[in-house]
C-alpha positions as a Markdown table, in Angstrom:
| # | Residue | x | y | z |
|---|---|---|---|---|
| 1 | Met | 16.5 | -15.6 | -10.4 |
| 2 | Ser | 14.9 | -13.5 | -13.1 |
| 3 | Gln | 13.6 | -10.0 | -12.4 |
| 4 | Gln | 10.0 | -11.3 | -12.8 |
| 5 | Asp | 10.6 | -13.9 | -10.1 |
| 6 | Glu | 12.1 | -11.3 | -7.8 |
| 7 | Gln | 9.0 | -9.0 | -8.3 |
| 8 | Lys | 6.7 | -12.0 | -7.5 |
| 9 | Val | 8.7 | -12.7 | -4.3 |
| 10 | Asn | 8.6 | -9.0 | -3.3 |
| 11 | Tyr | 4.8 | -8.9 | -4.0 |
| 12 | Thr | 4.1 | -12.0 | -2.0 |
| 13 | Leu | 6.2 | -10.7 | 0.9 |
| 14 | Gly | 4.4 | -7.4 | 0.7 |
| 15 | Val | 1.0 | -9.1 | 0.8 |
| 16 | Lys | 2.1 | -11.2 | 3.9 |
| 17 | Val | 3.4 | -8.1 | 5.7 |
| 18 | Leu | 0.2 | -6.1 | 4.9 |
| 19 | Ala | -2.0 | -9.0 | 6.0 |
| 20 | Ser | -0.1 | -9.4 | 9.3 |
| 21 | Leu | -0.3 | -5.6 | 10.0 |
| 22 | Val | -4.1 | -5.7 | 9.3 |
| 23 | Ala | -4.5 | -8.7 | 11.6 |
| 24 | Leu | -2.4 | -7.0 | 14.3 |
| 25 | Gly | -4.6 | -3.9 | 14.0 |
| 26 | Ile | -7.8 | -5.9 | 14.2 |
| 27 | Val | -6.5 | -7.8 | 17.3 |
| 28 | Thr | -5.4 | -4.6 | 19.0 |
| 29 | Gly | -8.7 | -3.0 | 18.0 |
| 30 | Gly | -7.1 | -0.1 | 16.2 |
| 31 | Pro | -8.8 | 0.9 | 13.0 |
| 32 | Val | -6.7 | 4.1 | 13.0 |
| 33 | Leu | -3.5 | 2.0 | 13.1 |
| 34 | Val | -4.8 | -0.2 | 10.3 |
| 35 | Ala | -5.5 | 2.9 | 8.2 |
| 36 | Ala | -2.0 | 4.4 | 9.0 |
| 37 | Phe | -0.3 | 1.1 | 8.0 |
| 38 | Val | -2.3 | 0.8 | 4.8 |
| 39 | Ile | -1.3 | 4.4 | 3.8 |
| 40 | Ile | 2.3 | 3.8 | 4.6 |
| 41 | Tyr | 2.3 | 0.5 | 2.7 |
| 42 | Ile | 0.8 | 2.1 | -0.4 |
| 43 | Arg | 3.4 | 4.9 | -0.2 |
| 44 | Ile | 6.2 | 2.3 | 0.0 |
| 45 | Val | 4.8 | 0.3 | -2.9 |
| 46 | Glu | 4.5 | 3.5 | -5.0 |
| 47 | Leu | 8.2 | 4.4 | -4.2 |
| 48 | Leu | 9.3 | 0.8 | -5.1 |
| 49 | Trp | 7.3 | 0.9 | -8.3 |
| 50 | Gln | 9.0 | 4.2 | -9.3 |
| 51 | Val | 12.4 | 2.8 | -8.5 |
| 52 | Ala | 11.7 | -0.4 | -10.5 |
| 53 | His | 10.6 | 1.5 | -13.6 |
């Protein structure tokens, strides 16, 4: 598996995780939760991006 393929897999997985967290937030009616998850997710992506480069 090339590094590009690996990044694609990570990205796809990240999108699925984010989508499920947002769906969970909507179902539980917690916009605050959704906001918190999105902020945490962005931080994780930034950290991973820094590690990768």
